[in-house]
């Protein structure tokens, strides 16, 4: 880089709010290192971390819930030997995912302290730059009060002890975000899936965050892989989630050529029968009403996946037949021309 030249935009330094760390404008989300989006290759993860560091990227985010701690373990090994001052690290507490894929939520002091100790060991560091309370809006919001009371208080105590530098939250529901940003003092907010090509609701949160000096991490800008270029097999939309227009989102997804034929299943509630007819009108293939048994939901998903595979097989068969017919017509046209030349 020549003297006085600006660094690449990804490497530009910004401060996360008024109290958060200084980070590169672009960061690395390490959930794929844990196999969250499919098989994870450790060598590729190491290469991604090295390439990021060489490009001037300094911010890395992970969580014990990503791949049953695999993401943290892989990221820790990838950063081993790197100067600790050369990168900013964030992880999360409150949510753990077992090898069976089941989530476990706990926001009491004992659980949070044990989680942070284990994360530091896996990551090979003594302190974490930013620690987020993770997904406490799940389970219908049953853990929100515990997270914002004992959970947040524990993180502030750990901050005073020097175990972490900034306190944050990482959740999805817009109604809970608005409550948190209005009523709670945070340093950093990790907002995922709300600033993408299909969801721009993050703009509703920016004034609240700015008023309190809270830094925003825009996570999952490709909608957790939906917009990343891979092939989606099924899209599930919770049309009864507060603050989300599932119908409008379904229309936008169906307008994308790559996703137009991907089945969309609506999750709704028994007191909203209109979701069925309106959902079908915008392109949904099925809807499942709460409360539902996991086995029933799994069976309905399997039906849609089987139908998609059958439809794709039929389309391939019809395309092959159309190709053969086109070749046969070209052959006949050639024969006719040859006969015409012979007769002439």
Short mmCIF file of N, CA, C and O in Angstrom, two decimals, residues 53-135:
data_model
loop_
_atom_site.label_atom_id
_atom_site.label_comp_id
_atom_site.label_asym_id
_atom_site.label_seq_id
_atom_site.Cartn_x
_atom_site.Cartn_y
_atom_site.Cartn_z
N UNK A 53 -6.99 -12.26 8.13
CA UNK A 53 -5.95 -11.49 8.81
C UNK A 53 -5.06 -10.76 7.82
O UNK A 53 -4.70 -9.59 8.02
N UNK A 54 -4.71 -11.45 6.73
CA UNK A 54 -3.86 -10.81 5.72
C UNK A 54 -4.56 -9.65 5.04
O UNK A 54 -3.91 -8.69 4.58
N UNK A 55 -5.89 -9.70 4.97
CA UNK A 55 -6.66 -8.61 4.35
C UNK A 55 -6.92 -7.47 5.32
O UNK A 55 -7.56 -6.47 4.94
N UNK A 56 -6.48 -7.61 6.56
CA UNK A 56 -6.69 -6.55 7.54
C UNK A 56 -7.93 -6.69 8.38
O UNK A 56 -8.28 -5.79 9.15
N UNK A 57 -8.63 -7.82 8.24
CA UNK A 57 -9.83 -8.07 9.06
C UNK A 57 -9.38 -8.48 10.46
O UNK A 57 -8.52 -9.35 10.62
N UNK A 58 -9.96 -7.86 11.48
CA UNK A 58 -9.53 -8.12 12.85
C UNK A 58 -10.61 -8.71 13.74
O UNK A 58 -10.31 -9.14 14.87
N UNK A 59 -11.86 -8.73 13.29
CA UNK A 59 -12.96 -9.12 14.17
C UNK A 59 -13.45 -10.52 13.85
O UNK A 59 -13.76 -10.84 12.69
N UNK A 60 -13.54 -11.37 14.88
CA UNK A 60 -13.98 -12.75 14.73
C UNK A 60 -15.05 -13.04 15.79
O UNK A 60 -14.85 -12.77 16.98
N UNK A 61 -16.17 -13.60 15.34
CA UNK A 61 -17.28 -13.91 16.25
C UNK A 61 -17.58 -15.40 16.22
O UNK A 61 -17.58 -16.04 15.16
N UNK A 62 -17.86 -15.97 17.39
CA UNK A 62 -18.17 -17.39 17.49
C UNK A 62 -19.16 -17.60 18.63
O UNK A 62 -19.69 -16.62 19.20
N UNK A 63 -19.43 -18.84 18.98
CA UNK A 63 -20.33 -19.15 20.09
C UNK A 63 -20.22 -20.64 20.41
O UNK A 63 -19.99 -21.46 19.52
N UNK A 64 -20.39 -21.02 21.68
CA UNK A 64 -20.38 -22.44 22.02
C UNK A 64 -21.54 -23.21 21.39
O UNK A 64 -21.45 -24.43 21.22
N UNK A 65 -22.60 -22.51 21.01
CA UNK A 65 -23.75 -23.18 20.41
C UNK A 65 -23.52 -23.57 18.95
O UNK A 65 -24.29 -24.34 18.38
N UNK A 66 -22.47 -23.03 18.33
CA UNK A 66 -22.21 -23.32 16.93
C UNK A 66 -21.48 -24.66 16.79
O UNK A 66 -20.27 -24.75 17.03
N UNK A 67 -22.25 -25.68 16.43
CA UNK A 67 -21.65 -27.00 16.23
C UNK A 67 -21.21 -27.66 17.51
O UNK A 67 -20.19 -28.35 17.53
N UNK A 68 -21.96 -27.45 18.61
CA UNK A 68 -21.64 -28.10 19.88
C UNK A 68 -20.19 -27.80 20.28
O UNK A 68 -19.42 -28.70 20.60
N UNK A 69 -19.80 -26.56 20.26
CA UNK A 69 -18.50 -25.98 20.63
C UNK A 69 -17.43 -26.16 19.54
O UNK A 69 -16.32 -25.64 19.69
N UNK A 70 -17.73 -26.81 18.44
CA UNK A 70 -16.71 -27.03 17.41
C UNK A 70 -16.21 -25.70 16.83
O UNK A 70 -15.01 -25.54 16.57
N UNK A 71 -17.10 -24.74 16.62
CA UNK A 71 -16.69 -23.46 16.06
C UNK A 71 -15.63 -22.80 16.94
O UNK A 71 -14.61 -22.31 16.44
N UNK A 72 -15.85 -22.78 18.24
CA UNK A 72 -14.87 -22.18 19.14
C UNK A 72 -13.54 -22.94 19.09
O UNK A 72 -12.46 -22.35 19.09
N UNK A 73 -13.61 -24.25 19.09
CA UNK A 73 -12.38 -25.05 19.09
C UNK A 73 -11.57 -24.82 17.81
O UNK A 73 -10.35 -24.66 17.86
N UNK A 74 -12.25 -24.80 16.67
CA UNK A 74 -11.55 -24.60 15.40
C UNK A 74 -10.99 -23.19 15.33
O UNK A 74 -9.83 -22.99 14.93
N UNK A 75 -11.77 -22.19 15.72
CA UNK A 75 -11.29 -20.81 15.68
C UNK A 75 -10.11 -20.62 16.62
O UNK A 75 -9.13 -19.93 16.29
N UNK A 76 -10.17 -21.24 17.80
CA UNK A 76 -9.06 -21.15 18.73
C UNK A 76 -7.77 -21.71 18.15
O UNK A 76 -6.69 -21.11 18.29
N UNK A 77 -7.87 -22.84 17.47
CA UNK A 77 -6.68 -23.42 16.85
C UNK A 77 -6.19 -22.57 15.70
O UNK A 77 -4.98 -22.44 15.47
N UNK A 78 -7.12 -21.97 14.94
CA UNK A 78 -6.73 -21.14 13.80
C UNK A 78 -6.02 -19.86 14.24
O UNK A 78 -5.15 -19.35 13.53
N UNK A 79 -6.37 -19.35 15.43
CA UNK A 79 -5.76 -18.11 15.92
C UNK A 79 -4.55 -18.36 16.82
O UNK A 79 -3.91 -17.40 17.28
N UNK A 80 -4.27 -19.61 17.09
CA UNK A 80 -3.13 -19.93 17.97
C UNK A 80 -1.85 -19.37 17.36
O UNK A 80 -1.57 -19.55 16.18
N UNK A 81 -1.08 -18.68 18.17
CA UNK A 81 0.17 -18.10 17.70
C UNK A 81 0.04 -16.70 17.14
O UNK A 81 1.05 -16.03 16.89
N UNK A 82 -1.21 -16.25 16.91
CA UNK A 82 -1.41 -14.88 16.42
C UNK A 82 -1.36 -13.91 17.60
O UNK A 82 -1.92 -14.19 18.68
N UNK A 83 -0.69 -12.80 17.44
CA UNK A 83 -0.60 -11.79 18.49
C UNK A 83 -2.00 -11.43 18.98
O UNK A 83 -2.87 -11.06 18.19
N UNK A 84 -2.22 -11.53 20.28
CA UNK A 84 -3.56 -11.30 20.83
C UNK A 84 -4.05 -9.88 20.54
O UNK A 84 -5.25 -9.64 20.43
N UNK A 85 -3.16 -8.94 20.40
CA UNK A 85 -3.58 -7.57 20.09
C UNK A 85 -3.96 -7.39 18.63
O UNK A 85 -4.43 -6.31 18.24
N UNK A 86 -3.79 -8.45 17.81
CA UNK A 86 -4.05 -8.32 16.37
C UNK A 86 -5.49 -8.67 16.01
O UNK A 86 -5.88 -8.51 14.85
N UNK A 87 -6.27 -9.14 16.97
CA UNK A 87 -7.65 -9.50 16.64
C UNK A 87 -8.58 -9.21 17.81
O UNK A 87 -8.16 -9.14 18.97
N UNK A 88 -9.83 -9.00 17.48
CA UNK A 88 -10.91 -8.77 18.45
C UNK A 88 -11.83 -9.99 18.40
O UNK A 88 -12.24 -10.42 17.32
N UNK A 89 -12.16 -10.50 19.56
CA UNK A 89 -12.88 -11.77 19.65
C UNK A 89 -14.19 -11.59 20.41
O UNK A 89 -14.22 -10.97 21.47
N UNK A 90 -15.26 -12.13 19.86
CA UNK A 90 -16.53 -12.15 20.60
C UNK A 90 -17.07 -13.57 20.62
O UNK A 90 -16.89 -14.33 19.67
N UNK A 91 -17.72 -13.90 21.73
CA UNK A 91 -18.42 -15.17 21.82
C UNK A 91 -19.71 -14.92 22.61
O UNK A 91 -20.07 -13.77 22.88
N UNK A 92 -20.37 -16.00 22.98
CA UNK A 92 -21.71 -15.85 23.56
C UNK A 92 -21.88 -16.78 24.75
O UNK A 92 -21.18 -17.79 24.87
N UNK A 93 -22.84 -16.44 25.60
CA UNK A 93 -23.18 -17.26 26.76
C UNK A 93 -24.69 -17.39 26.85
O UNK A 93 -25.44 -16.58 26.29
N UNK A 94 -25.13 -18.41 27.57
CA UNK A 94 -26.56 -18.58 27.81
C UNK A 94 -27.20 -19.67 26.98
O UNK A 94 -28.23 -20.22 27.35
N UNK A 95 -26.59 -19.99 25.83
CA UNK A 95 -27.14 -21.02 24.95
C UNK A 95 -26.04 -22.02 24.61
O UNK A 95 -24.95 -21.65 24.19
N UNK A 96 -26.37 -23.29 24.80
CA UNK A 96 -25.47 -24.38 24.42
C UNK A 96 -26.24 -25.34 23.54
O UNK A 96 -27.45 -25.53 23.72
N UNK A 97 -25.56 -25.92 22.57
CA UNK A 97 -26.18 -26.91 21.68
C UNK A 97 -25.43 -28.21 21.80
O UNK A 97 -24.20 -28.25 21.64
N UNK A 98 -26.16 -29.29 22.09
CA UNK A 98 -25.53 -30.59 22.25
C UNK A 98 -25.24 -31.26 20.92
O UNK A 98 -25.64 -30.78 19.86
N UNK A 99 -24.54 -32.39 20.99
CA UNK A 99 -24.24 -33.15 19.79
C UNK A 99 -25.50 -33.63 19.08
O UNK A 99 -25.49 -33.89 17.88
N UNK A 100 -26.60 -33.74 19.84
CA UNK A 100 -27.87 -34.17 19.24
C UNK A 100 -28.62 -33.02 18.59
O UNK A 100 -29.72 -33.21 18.05
N UNK A 101 -28.03 -31.81 18.62
CA UNK A 101 -28.66 -30.66 18.00
C UNK A 101 -29.65 -29.91 18.87
O UNK A 101 -30.20 -28.90 18.46
N UNK A 102 -29.85 -30.39 20.09
CA UNK A 102 -30.82 -29.74 20.98
C UNK A 102 -30.18 -28.56 21.70
O UNK A 102 -29.04 -28.64 22.15
N UNK A 103 -30.96 -27.47 21.80
CA UNK A 103 -30.48 -26.28 22.48
C UNK A 103 -30.82 -26.33 23.96
O UNK A 103 -31.88 -26.82 24.36
N UNK A 104 -29.92 -25.78 24.76
CA UNK A 104 -30.13 -25.68 26.20
C UNK A 104 -29.86 -24.22 26.59
O UNK A 104 -28.79 -23.69 26.33
N UNK A 105 -30.85 -23.59 27.24
CA UNK A 105 -30.76 -22.18 27.61
C UNK A 105 -30.64 -22.04 29.12
O UNK A 105 -31.43 -22.64 29.87
N UNK A 106 -29.66 -21.28 29.59
CA UNK A 106 -29.47 -21.04 31.02
C UNK A 106 -28.76 -19.72 31.20
O UNK A 106 -27.65 -19.53 30.69
N UNK A 107 -29.36 -18.80 31.96
CA UNK A 107 -28.81 -17.47 32.12
C UNK A 107 -28.53 -17.14 33.59
O UNK A 107 -28.44 -15.97 33.96
N UNK A 108 -28.38 -18.15 34.42
CA UNK A 108 -28.01 -17.94 35.81
C UNK A 108 -26.50 -17.72 35.90
O UNK A 108 -25.73 -18.05 34.99
N UNK A 109 -26.05 -17.16 37.03
CA UNK A 109 -24.64 -16.79 37.19
C UNK A 109 -23.72 -17.99 37.06
O UNK A 109 -22.68 -17.92 36.37
N UNK A 110 -24.05 -19.08 37.70
CA UNK A 110 -23.18 -20.25 37.66
C UNK A 110 -22.98 -20.75 36.23
O UNK A 110 -21.84 -21.03 35.81
N UNK A 111 -24.06 -20.83 35.47
CA UNK A 111 -23.97 -21.33 34.09
C UNK A 111 -23.16 -20.38 33.22
O UNK A 111 -22.35 -20.82 32.39
N UNK A 112 -23.35 -19.09 33.38
CA UNK A 112 -22.64 -18.11 32.54
C UNK A 112 -21.15 -18.11 32.85
O UNK A 112 -20.31 -18.09 31.94
N UNK A 113 -20.80 -18.16 34.13
CA UNK A 113 -19.39 -18.20 34.47
C UNK A 113 -18.72 -19.46 33.93
O UNK A 113 -17.59 -19.42 33.40
N UNK A 114 -19.39 -20.59 34.07
CA UNK A 114 -18.82 -21.85 33.57
C UNK A 114 -18.68 -21.81 32.05
O UNK A 114 -17.69 -22.29 31.49
N UNK A 115 -19.68 -21.22 31.38
CA UNK A 115 -19.64 -21.13 29.92
C UNK A 115 -18.48 -20.26 29.46
O UNK A 115 -17.74 -20.62 28.53
N UNK A 116 -18.27 -19.11 30.12
CA UNK A 116 -17.18 -18.23 29.72
C UNK A 116 -15.82 -18.87 29.98
O UNK A 116 -14.91 -18.77 29.15
N UNK A 117 -15.68 -19.56 31.11
CA UNK A 117 -14.42 -20.26 31.40
C UNK A 117 -14.10 -21.27 30.30
O UNK A 117 -12.97 -21.35 29.82
N UNK A 118 -15.11 -22.06 29.92
CA UNK A 118 -14.91 -23.08 28.89
C UNK A 118 -14.60 -22.46 27.54
O UNK A 118 -13.75 -22.96 26.78
N UNK A 119 -15.25 -21.34 27.21
CA UNK A 119 -14.99 -20.67 25.94
C UNK A 119 -13.56 -20.14 25.88
O UNK A 119 -12.87 -20.28 24.86
N UNK A 120 -13.11 -19.53 26.98
CA UNK A 120 -11.73 -19.02 27.00
C UNK A 120 -10.73 -20.16 26.80
O UNK A 120 -9.73 -20.00 26.09
N UNK A 121 -10.99 -21.29 27.41
CA UNK A 121 -10.08 -22.43 27.25
C UNK A 121 -10.07 -22.91 25.81
O UNK A 121 -9.00 -23.18 25.24
N UNK A 122 -11.24 -23.03 25.19
CA UNK A 122 -11.30 -23.50 23.80
C UNK A 122 -10.65 -22.51 22.85
O UNK A 122 -10.03 -22.89 21.86
N UNK A 123 -10.80 -21.22 23.14
CA UNK A 123 -10.27 -20.18 22.25
C UNK A 123 -8.82 -19.84 22.56
O UNK A 123 -8.18 -19.10 21.79
N UNK A 124 -8.31 -20.34 23.66
CA UNK A 124 -6.91 -20.11 23.99
C UNK A 124 -6.60 -18.69 24.41
O UNK A 124 -5.50 -18.18 24.15
N UNK A 125 -7.55 -18.04 25.09
CA UNK A 125 -7.35 -16.66 25.55
C UNK A 125 -7.75 -16.55 27.02
O UNK A 125 -8.45 -17.40 27.56
N UNK A 126 -7.29 -15.47 27.66
CA UNK A 126 -7.63 -15.25 29.06
C UNK A 126 -8.87 -14.38 29.22
O UNK A 126 -9.54 -14.44 30.25
N UNK A 127 -9.15 -13.56 28.22
CA UNK A 127 -10.31 -12.67 28.28
C UNK A 127 -10.91 -12.53 26.89
O UNK A 127 -10.23 -12.70 25.88
N UNK A 128 -12.20 -12.21 26.86
CA UNK A 128 -12.93 -12.04 25.60
C UNK A 128 -13.26 -10.56 25.43
O UNK A 128 -13.61 -9.87 26.39
N UNK A 129 -13.15 -10.08 24.21
CA UNK A 129 -13.40 -8.65 23.97
C UNK A 129 -14.88 -8.30 24.10
O UNK A 129 -15.23 -7.26 24.68
N UNK A 130 -15.77 -9.12 23.53
CA UNK A 130 -17.21 -8.87 23.63
C UNK A 130 -17.90 -10.21 23.93
O UNK A 130 -17.63 -11.21 23.27
N UNK A 131 -18.77 -10.20 24.93
CA UNK A 131 -19.56 -11.40 25.24
C UNK A 131 -21.04 -11.04 25.11
O UNK A 131 -21.51 -10.08 25.73
N UNK A 132 -21.75 -11.81 24.28
CA UNK A 132 -23.17 -11.58 24.03
C UNK A 132 -24.03 -12.57 24.81
O UNK A 132 -23.73 -13.77 24.85
N UNK A 133 -25.12 -12.09 25.41
CA UNK A 133 -26.17 -12.99 25.89
C UNK A 133 -26.88 -13.53 24.66
O UNK A 133 -27.38 -12.76 23.84
N UNK A 134 -26.96 -14.85 24.53
CA UNK A 134 -27.30 -15.47 23.25
C UNK A 134 -28.73 -16.02 23.23
O UNK A 134 -29.09 -16.87 24.06
N UNK A 135 -29.53 -15.53 22.28
CA UNK A 135 -30.83 -16.12 21.94
C UNK A 135 -31.78 -16.27 23.13
O UNK A 135 -32.53 -17.25 23.21
#
